[in-house]
Amino acid sequence: AAGVIQSPRHLIKEKRETATLKCYPIPRHDTVYWYQQGPGQDPQFLISFYEKMQSDKGSIPDRFSAQQFSDYHSELNMSSLELGDSALYFCASSPGTAVSNEQFFGPGTRLTVL
Amino acid sequence: AQSVTQLGSHVSVSEGALVLLRCNYSSSVPPYLFWYVQYPNQGLQLLLKYTSAATLVKGINGFEAEFKKSETSFHLTKPSAHMSDAAEYFCAVTPTGGSQGNLIFGKGTKLSVKP
């Protein structure tokens, strides 16, 4: 079965650089969630999209922005990177936003900021 | 605000022993609750979920959890641990009062299984 695809899987950036993370949801899933998991931490919700519109916002820094495109893939753009942005970034998709829907997680993008 | 507390950041059991991972939630109304498993360098996989139907929920890989409103708990159990169960387990809840499904995770419990 098709799964959530994230690219790149690993990314190394310098401080103050920018990074773009991509997420391709499972076909026919119209909802995408982004989470950030710091080293040894639990995943923290950043932002979500439903039908190409932002549906909810969590603890996403102002330096980050995201969008969902017409093919439902999503991109997380991160600017002025800081050391503390080093983390595993997960994307999850679901068919709709109902709270009972299962979120299917991708393998994550590991971002290292030097 | 909604939160979940997982007691024990690290649990170690012997192969074949009972697995018990604890999760308590804070909510004035019964929330939706989930257990996810994360293997090293992988994403999160749903084990099971409680969505106000049966209080005893059966999941994949022989895991189950019981929703106890009186104790605000949703502990995860498995009768007999396998080596392949070694992973990190996260309890999660969805915010009440909203229609969105973004998850609030506990701090996680790392399960080790000794031969």
PDB file of C-alpha atoms in Angstrom:
ATOM      1  CA  ALA A   1       0.000   0.000   0.000  1.00  0.00           C
ATOM      2  CA  ALA A   2       1.152   3.518  -0.733  1.00  0.00           C
ATOM      3  CA  GLY A   3       2.533   5.416   2.215  1.00  0.00           C
ATOM      4  CA  VAL A   4       3.345   9.003   3.027  1.00  0.00           C
ATOM      5  CA  ILE A   5       6.506  10.120   1.274  1.00  0.00           C
ATOM      6  CA  GLN A   6       8.805  12.753   2.692  1.00  0.00           C
ATOM      7  CA  SER A   7      11.803  14.274   1.045  1.00  0.00           C
ATOM      8  CA  PRO A   8      14.565  14.682   1.670  1.00  0.00           C
ATOM      9  CA  ARG A   9      15.116  12.089   4.371  1.00  0.00           C
ATOM     10  CA  HIS A  10      18.146  13.905   5.707  1.00  0.00           C
ATOM     11  CA  LEU A  11      19.136  17.530   5.425  1.00  0.00           C
ATOM     12  CA  ILE A  12      22.114  19.413   6.773  1.00  0.00           C
ATOM     13  CA  LYS A  13      22.051  23.205   6.844  1.00  0.00           C
ATOM     14  CA  GLU A  14      24.042  26.038   8.338  1.00  0.00           C
ATOM     15  CA  LYS A  15      22.603  28.574  10.758  1.00  0.00           C
ATOM     16  CA  ARG A  16      20.581  31.314   9.061  1.00  0.00           C
ATOM     17  CA  GLU A  17      20.057  29.229   5.928  1.00  0.00           C
ATOM     18  CA  THR A  18      16.685  28.170   4.606  1.00  0.00           C
ATOM     19  CA  ALA A  19      15.252  24.693   4.148  1.00  0.00           C
ATOM     20  CA  THR A  20      12.256  23.242   2.344  1.00  0.00           C
ATOM     21  CA  LEU A  21      10.733  19.946   3.384  1.00  0.00           C
ATOM     22  CA  LYS A  22       8.261  18.137   1.169  1.00  0.00           C
ATOM     23  CA  CYS A  23       5.447  15.776   1.985  1.00  0.00           C
ATOM     24  CA  TYR A  24       3.422  13.644  -0.414  1.00  0.00           C
ATOM     25  CA  PRO A  25       0.312  12.251   1.269  1.00  0.00           C
ATOM     26  CA  ILE A  26      -1.322   8.922   0.626  1.00  0.00           C
ATOM     27  CA  PRO A  27      -3.497   9.124  -2.517  1.00  0.00           C
ATOM     28  CA  ARG A  28      -6.985  10.488  -1.800  1.00  0.00           C
ATOM     29  CA  HIS A  29      -5.901  11.893   1.556  1.00  0.00           C
ATOM     30  CA  ASP A  30      -6.783  15.580   1.613  1.00  0.00           C
ATOM     31  CA  THR A  31      -5.421  16.479   5.048  1.00  0.00           C
ATOM     32  CA  VAL A  32      -1.788  16.944   5.959  1.00  0.00           C
ATOM     33  CA  TYR A  33      -0.248  17.518   9.385  1.00  0.00           C
ATOM     34  CA  TRP A  34       3.308  18.589  10.233  1.00  0.00           C
ATOM     35  CA  TYR A  35       5.015  17.661  13.493  1.00  0.00           C
ATOM     36  CA  GLN A  36       8.444  18.442  14.921  1.00  0.00           C
ATOM     37  CA  GLN A  37      10.223  15.936  17.150  1.00  0.00           C
ATOM     38  CA  GLY A  38      13.327  17.234  18.900  1.00  0.00           C
ATOM     39  CA  PRO A  39      15.999  14.833  20.184  1.00  0.00           C
ATOM     40  CA  GLY A  40      14.479  12.629  22.877  1.00  0.00           C
ATOM     41  CA  GLN A  41      11.242  14.602  22.737  1.00  0.00           C
ATOM     42  CA  ASP A  42       7.651  13.869  21.842  1.00  0.00           C
ATOM     43  CA  PRO A  43       6.319  15.098  18.503  1.00  0.00           C
ATOM     44  CA  GLN A  44       4.888  18.607  18.607  1.00  0.00           C
ATOM     45  CA  PHE A  45       2.143  19.672  16.233  1.00  0.00           C
ATOM     46  CA  LEU A  46       3.145  22.521  13.920  1.00  0.00           C
ATOM     47  CA  ILE A  47       0.423  23.081  11.353  1.00  0.00           C
ATOM     48  CA  SER A  48      -2.206  21.290   9.301  1.00  0.00           C
ATOM     49  CA  PHE A  49      -3.960  21.718   5.985  1.00  0.00           C
ATOM     50  CA  TYR A  50      -7.262  20.515   4.621  1.00  0.00           C
ATOM     51  CA  GLU A  51      -8.160  20.901   0.980  1.00  0.00           C
ATOM     52  CA  LYS A  52      -5.256  23.290   0.428  1.00  0.00           C
ATOM     53  CA  MET A  53      -6.311  25.621   3.244  1.00  0.00           C
ATOM     54  CA  GLN A  54      -4.650  25.923   6.611  1.00  0.00           C
ATOM     55  CA  SER A  55      -6.914  24.156   9.077  1.00  0.00           C
ATOM     56  CA  ASP A  56      -5.074  24.476  12.374  1.00  0.00           C
ATOM     57  CA  LYS A  57      -1.904  25.953  13.754  1.00  0.00           C
ATOM     58  CA  GLY A  58       0.232  24.776  16.614  1.00  0.00           C
ATOM     59  CA  SER A  59       3.617  25.793  17.901  1.00  0.00           C
ATOM     60  CA  ILE A  60       5.040  26.799  14.548  1.00  0.00           C
ATOM     61  CA  PRO A  61       7.633  29.598  14.663  1.00  0.00           C
ATOM     62  CA  ASP A  62       7.007  32.691  12.562  1.00  0.00           C
ATOM     63  CA  ARG A  63      10.169  31.809  10.615  1.00  0.00           C
ATOM     64  CA  PHE A  64       8.369  28.753   9.275  1.00  0.00           C
ATOM     65  CA  SER A  65       5.644  28.716   6.674  1.00  0.00           C
ATOM     66  CA  ALA A  66       3.829  25.941   4.901  1.00  0.00           C
ATOM     67  CA  GLN A  67       1.312  25.345   2.199  1.00  0.00           C
ATOM     68  CA  GLN A  68      -0.619  22.588   0.527  1.00  0.00           C
ATOM     69  CA  PHE A  69      -0.742  22.449  -3.230  1.00  0.00           C
ATOM     70  CA  SER A  70      -3.429  21.424  -5.713  1.00  0.00           C
ATOM     71  CA  ASP A  71      -2.091  17.860  -5.827  1.00  0.00           C
ATOM     72  CA  TYR A  72      -2.333  17.811  -1.994  1.00  0.00           C
ATOM     73  CA  HIS A  73       1.391  17.621  -1.422  1.00  0.00           C
ATOM     74  CA  SER A  74       2.671  20.013   1.188  1.00  0.00           C
ATOM     75  CA  GLU A  75       5.879  21.927   1.748  1.00  0.00           C
ATOM     76  CA  LEU A  76       7.290  23.276   4.981  1.00  0.00           C
ATOM     77  CA  ASN A  77       9.578  26.253   4.446  1.00  0.00           C
ATOM     78  CA  MET A  78      11.993  27.150   7.195  1.00  0.00           C
ATOM     79  CA  SER A  79      14.044  30.326   7.145  1.00  0.00           C
ATOM     80  CA  SER A  80      16.772  31.814   9.334  1.00  0.00           C
ATOM     81  CA  LEU A  81      17.518  28.373  10.680  1.00  0.00           C
ATOM     82  CA  GLU A  82      18.666  28.097  14.270  1.00  0.00           C
ATOM     83  CA  LEU A  83      20.509  25.306  16.047  1.00  0.00           C
ATOM     84  CA  GLY A  84      17.326  24.522  17.945  1.00  0.00           C
ATOM     85  CA  ASP A  85      15.540  23.692  14.706  1.00  0.00           C
ATOM     86  CA  SER A  86      17.524  20.466  14.484  1.00  0.00           C
ATOM     87  CA  ALA A  87      14.870  17.809  14.756  1.00  0.00           C
ATOM     88  CA  LEU A  88      12.936  15.106  13.009  1.00  0.00           C
ATOM     89  CA  TYR A  89      10.062  16.577  11.031  1.00  0.00           C
ATOM     90  CA  PHE A  90       7.114  14.314  10.402  1.00  0.00           C
ATOM     91  CA  CYS A  91       4.329  14.705   7.960  1.00  0.00           C
ATOM     92  CA  ALA A  92       1.109  12.778   8.422  1.00  0.00           C
ATOM     93  CA  SER A  93      -1.923  12.488   6.188  1.00  0.00           C
ATOM     94  CA  SER A  94      -5.512  11.466   6.741  1.00  0.00           C
ATOM     95  CA  PRO A  95      -8.731  11.301   4.747  1.00  0.00           C
ATOM     96  CA  GLY A  96     -10.418  14.374   6.173  1.00  0.00           C
ATOM     97  CA  THR A  97     -10.027  16.194   9.460  1.00  0.00           C
ATOM     98  CA  ALA A  98     -12.348  14.172  11.677  1.00  0.00           C
ATOM     99  CA  VAL A  99     -10.729  13.713  15.061  1.00  0.00           C
ATOM    100  CA  SER A 100     -11.242   9.971  14.910  1.00  0.00           C
ATOM    101  CA  ASN A 101      -9.401   9.580  11.616  1.00  0.00           C
ATOM    102  CA  GLU A 102      -6.107   7.762  11.745  1.00  0.00           C
ATOM    103  CA  GLN A 103      -3.108   9.840  10.804  1.00  0.00           C
ATOM    104  CA  PHE A 104      -0.604   7.986   8.668  1.00  0.00           C
ATOM    105  CA  PHE A 105       2.921   9.161   9.333  1.00  0.00           C
ATOM    106  CA  GLY A 106       5.794   9.422   6.905  1.00  0.00           C
ATOM    107  CA  PRO A 107       9.332   8.325   7.802  1.00  0.00           C
ATOM    108  CA  GLY A 108      10.350  11.868   8.634  1.00  0.00           C
ATOM    109  CA  THR A 109      13.012  14.309   7.500  1.00  0.00           C
ATOM    110  CA  ARG A 110      15.952  14.639   9.854  1.00  0.00           C
ATOM    111  CA  LEU A 111      17.165  18.233   9.789  1.00  0.00           C
ATOM    112  CA  THR A 112      20.532  19.056  11.267  1.00  0.00           C
ATOM    113  CA  VAL A 113      21.484  22.698  11.662  1.00  0.00           C
ATOM    114  CA  LEU A 114      25.197  23.346  12.157  1.00  0.00           C
TER     115      LEU A 114
ATOM    116  CA  ALA B   1      -5.364  22.462  27.761  1.00  0.00           C
ATOM    117  CA  GLN B   2      -5.380  18.805  26.909  1.00  0.00           C
ATOM    118  CA  SER B   3      -2.404  16.723  27.918  1.00  0.00           C
ATOM    119  CA  VAL B   4      -1.311  13.154  28.373  1.00  0.00           C
ATOM    120  CA  THR B   5       1.109  11.815  30.939  1.00  0.00           C
ATOM    121  CA  GLN B   6       3.057   8.658  30.382  1.00  0.00           C
ATOM    122  CA  LEU B   7       4.438   7.207  33.584  1.00  0.00           C
ATOM    123  CA  GLY B   8       7.901   5.799  33.091  1.00  0.00           C
ATOM    124  CA  SER B   9      10.144   7.017  30.323  1.00  0.00           C
ATOM    125  CA  HIS B  10      11.757   3.585  30.153  1.00  0.00           C
ATOM    126  CA  VAL B  11      10.218   0.178  30.810  1.00  0.00           C
ATOM    127  CA  SER B  12      12.142  -3.074  30.636  1.00  0.00           C
ATOM    128  CA  VAL B  13      10.511  -6.504  30.529  1.00  0.00           C
ATOM    129  CA  SER B  14      11.658 -10.016  29.822  1.00  0.00           C
ATOM    130  CA  GLU B  15      10.565 -11.799  26.673  1.00  0.00           C
ATOM    131  CA  GLY B  16       7.238 -13.499  27.347  1.00  0.00           C
ATOM    132  CA  ALA B  17       6.368 -11.189  30.241  1.00  0.00           C
ATOM    133  CA  LEU B  18       3.401  -8.849  30.450  1.00  0.00           C
ATOM    134  CA  VAL B  19       3.840  -5.424  28.932  1.00  0.00           C
ATOM    135  CA  LEU B  20       2.104  -2.531  30.703  1.00  0.00           C
ATOM    136  CA  LEU B  21       2.649   1.029  29.522  1.00  0.00           C
ATOM    137  CA  ARG B  22       0.758   3.686  31.418  1.00  0.00           C
ATOM    138  CA  CYS B  23      -1.037   6.718  30.025  1.00  0.00           C
ATOM    139  CA  ASN B  24      -3.250   9.207  31.830  1.00  0.00           C
ATOM    140  CA  TYR B  25      -5.068  12.043  30.153  1.00  0.00           C
ATOM    141  CA  SER B  26      -6.429  15.324  31.403  1.00  0.00           C
ATOM    142  CA  SER B  27      -9.789  16.256  30.020  1.00  0.00           C
ATOM    143  CA  SER B  28     -13.168  17.330  31.269  1.00  0.00           C
ATOM    144  CA  VAL B  29     -14.827  15.286  28.547  1.00  0.00           C
ATOM    145  CA  PRO B  30     -13.756  11.926  27.153  1.00  0.00           C
ATOM    146  CA  PRO B  31     -11.305  12.608  24.359  1.00  0.00           C
ATOM    147  CA  TYR B  32     -10.138  10.479  21.494  1.00  0.00           C
ATOM    148  CA  LEU B  33      -7.026   8.557  22.524  1.00  0.00           C
ATOM    149  CA  PHE B  34      -4.346   6.840  20.508  1.00  0.00           C
ATOM    150  CA  TRP B  35      -1.277   4.723  20.997  1.00  0.00           C
ATOM    151  CA  TYR B  36       1.520   4.984  18.441  1.00  0.00           C
ATOM    152  CA  VAL B  37       4.739   2.985  18.186  1.00  0.00           C
ATOM    153  CA  GLN B  38       8.000   4.337  16.819  1.00  0.00           C
ATOM    154  CA  TYR B  39      10.827   2.034  15.823  1.00  0.00           C
ATOM    155  CA  PRO B  40      14.322   3.527  15.564  1.00  0.00           C
ATOM    156  CA  ASN B  41      14.693   5.942  12.670  1.00  0.00           C
ATOM    157  CA  GLN B  42      11.129   5.370  11.532  1.00  0.00           C
ATOM    158  CA  GLY B  43       7.856   7.212  11.570  1.00  0.00           C
ATOM    159  CA  LEU B  44       4.991   6.599  13.946  1.00  0.00           C
ATOM    160  CA  GLN B  45       2.615   3.713  13.410  1.00  0.00           C
ATOM    161  CA  LEU B  46      -0.835   3.551  14.929  1.00  0.00           C
ATOM    162  CA  LEU B  47      -1.316   0.645  17.331  1.00  0.00           C
ATOM    163  CA  LEU B  48      -4.893   1.364  18.366  1.00  0.00           C
ATOM    164  CA  LYS B  49      -7.354   4.141  19.063  1.00  0.00           C
ATOM    165  CA  TYR B  50     -10.294   4.874  21.345  1.00  0.00           C
ATOM    166  CA  THR B  51     -13.117   6.891  19.797  1.00  0.00           C
ATOM    167  CA  SER B  52     -15.911   6.498  22.373  1.00  0.00           C
ATOM    168  CA  ALA B  53     -17.062   3.087  21.231  1.00  0.00           C
ATOM    169  CA  ALA B  54     -15.920   0.000  23.152  1.00  0.00           C
ATOM    170  CA  THR B  55     -13.786   0.801  26.187  1.00  0.00           C
ATOM    171  CA  LEU B  56     -11.507  -2.181  25.540  1.00  0.00           C
ATOM    172  CA  VAL B  57      -9.694  -1.562  22.298  1.00  0.00           C
ATOM    173  CA  LYS B  58      -7.700  -4.190  20.462  1.00  0.00           C
ATOM    174  CA  GLY B  59      -4.906  -3.155  18.194  1.00  0.00           C
ATOM    175  CA  ILE B  60      -2.197  -4.597  16.039  1.00  0.00           C
ATOM    176  CA  ASN B  61       0.602  -6.925  17.141  1.00  0.00           C
ATOM    177  CA  GLY B  62      -1.407  -8.259  20.089  1.00  0.00           C
ATOM    178  CA  PHE B  63      -1.676  -4.949  21.940  1.00  0.00           C
ATOM    179  CA  GLU B  64      -4.812  -3.708  23.613  1.00  0.00           C
ATOM    180  CA  ALA B  65      -5.799  -0.776  25.809  1.00  0.00           C
ATOM    181  CA  GLU B  66      -8.676  -0.084  28.147  1.00  0.00           C
ATOM    182  CA  PHE B  67     -10.281   3.317  28.492  1.00  0.00           C
ATOM    183  CA  LYS B  68     -11.161   3.989  32.128  1.00  0.00           C
ATOM    184  CA  LYS B  69     -12.976   7.253  32.563  1.00  0.00           C
ATOM    185  CA  SER B  70     -12.969   7.050  36.368  1.00  0.00           C
ATOM    186  CA  GLU B  71      -9.200   6.824  36.355  1.00  0.00           C
ATOM    187  CA  THR B  72      -8.675   9.040  33.251  1.00  0.00           C
ATOM    188  CA  SER B  73      -6.392   6.300  31.998  1.00  0.00           C
ATOM    189  CA  PHE B  74      -5.697   4.485  28.750  1.00  0.00           C
ATOM    190  CA  HIS B  75      -2.978   1.981  29.605  1.00  0.00           C
ATOM    191  CA  LEU B  76      -1.473  -0.203  26.885  1.00  0.00           C
ATOM    192  CA  THR B  77      -0.973  -3.894  27.536  1.00  0.00           C
ATOM    193  CA  LYS B  78       0.284  -7.004  25.815  1.00  0.00           C
ATOM    194  CA  PRO B  79       0.185 -10.400  27.524  1.00  0.00           C
ATOM    195  CA  SER B  80       3.517 -11.654  26.240  1.00  0.00           C
ATOM    196  CA  ALA B  81       6.380  -9.457  25.065  1.00  0.00           C
ATOM    197  CA  HIS B  82       8.389 -10.274  21.965  1.00  0.00           C
ATOM    198  CA  MET B  83      11.840  -9.002  21.155  1.00  0.00           C
ATOM    199  CA  SER B  84      10.327  -7.199  18.182  1.00  0.00           C
ATOM    200  CA  ASP B  85       8.213  -5.065  20.535  1.00  0.00           C
ATOM    201  CA  ALA B  86      11.282  -3.084  21.587  1.00  0.00           C
ATOM    202  CA  ALA B  87      10.476   0.453  20.488  1.00  0.00           C
ATOM    203  CA  GLU B  88       9.208   3.766  21.778  1.00  0.00           C
ATOM    204  CA  TYR B  89       5.505   4.086  22.486  1.00  0.00           C
ATOM    205  CA  PHE B  90       3.567   7.318  22.476  1.00  0.00           C
ATOM    206  CA  CYS B  91       0.135   7.937  23.899  1.00  0.00           C
ATOM    207  CA  ALA B  92      -1.714  10.766  22.166  1.00  0.00           C
ATOM    208  CA  VAL B  93      -4.949  12.687  22.501  1.00  0.00           C
ATOM    209  CA  THR B  94      -6.865  15.005  20.230  1.00  0.00           C
ATOM    210  CA  PRO B  95      -7.890  18.406  21.581  1.00  0.00           C
ATOM    211  CA  THR B  96     -11.477  18.521  22.801  1.00  0.00           C
ATOM    212  CA  GLY B  97     -13.840  21.222  21.755  1.00  0.00           C
ATOM    213  CA  GLY B  98     -12.485  21.339  18.266  1.00  0.00           C
ATOM    214  CA  SER B  99     -13.041  19.619  15.002  1.00  0.00           C
ATOM    215  CA  GLN B 100      -9.435  19.154  14.077  1.00  0.00           C
ATOM    216  CA  GLY B 101      -7.450  16.024  14.588  1.00  0.00           C
ATOM    217  CA  ASN B 102      -4.012  17.318  15.430  1.00  0.00           C
ATOM    218  CA  LEU B 103      -2.474  15.082  18.052  1.00  0.00           C
ATOM    219  CA  ILE B 104      -1.017  15.975  21.439  1.00  0.00           C
ATOM    220  CA  PHE B 105       1.578  13.410  22.395  1.00  0.00           C
ATOM    221  CA  GLY B 106       2.894  12.222  25.716  1.00  0.00           C
ATOM    222  CA  LYS B 107       6.630  12.171  26.345  1.00  0.00           C
ATOM    223  CA  GLY B 108       6.903   8.554  25.240  1.00  0.00           C
ATOM    224  CA  THR B 109       7.949   5.321  26.907  1.00  0.00           C
ATOM    225  CA  LYS B 110      10.882   3.364  25.594  1.00  0.00           C
ATOM    226  CA  LEU B 111      10.254  -0.367  25.895  1.00  0.00           C
ATOM    227  CA  SER B 112      13.192  -2.747  26.159  1.00  0.00           C
ATOM    228  CA  VAL B 113      12.707  -6.501  25.924  1.00  0.00           C
ATOM    229  CA  LYS B 114      15.310  -8.753  27.476  1.00  0.00           C
ATOM    230  CA  PRO B 115      15.876 -12.270  26.134  1.00  0.00           C
TER     231      PRO B 115
END
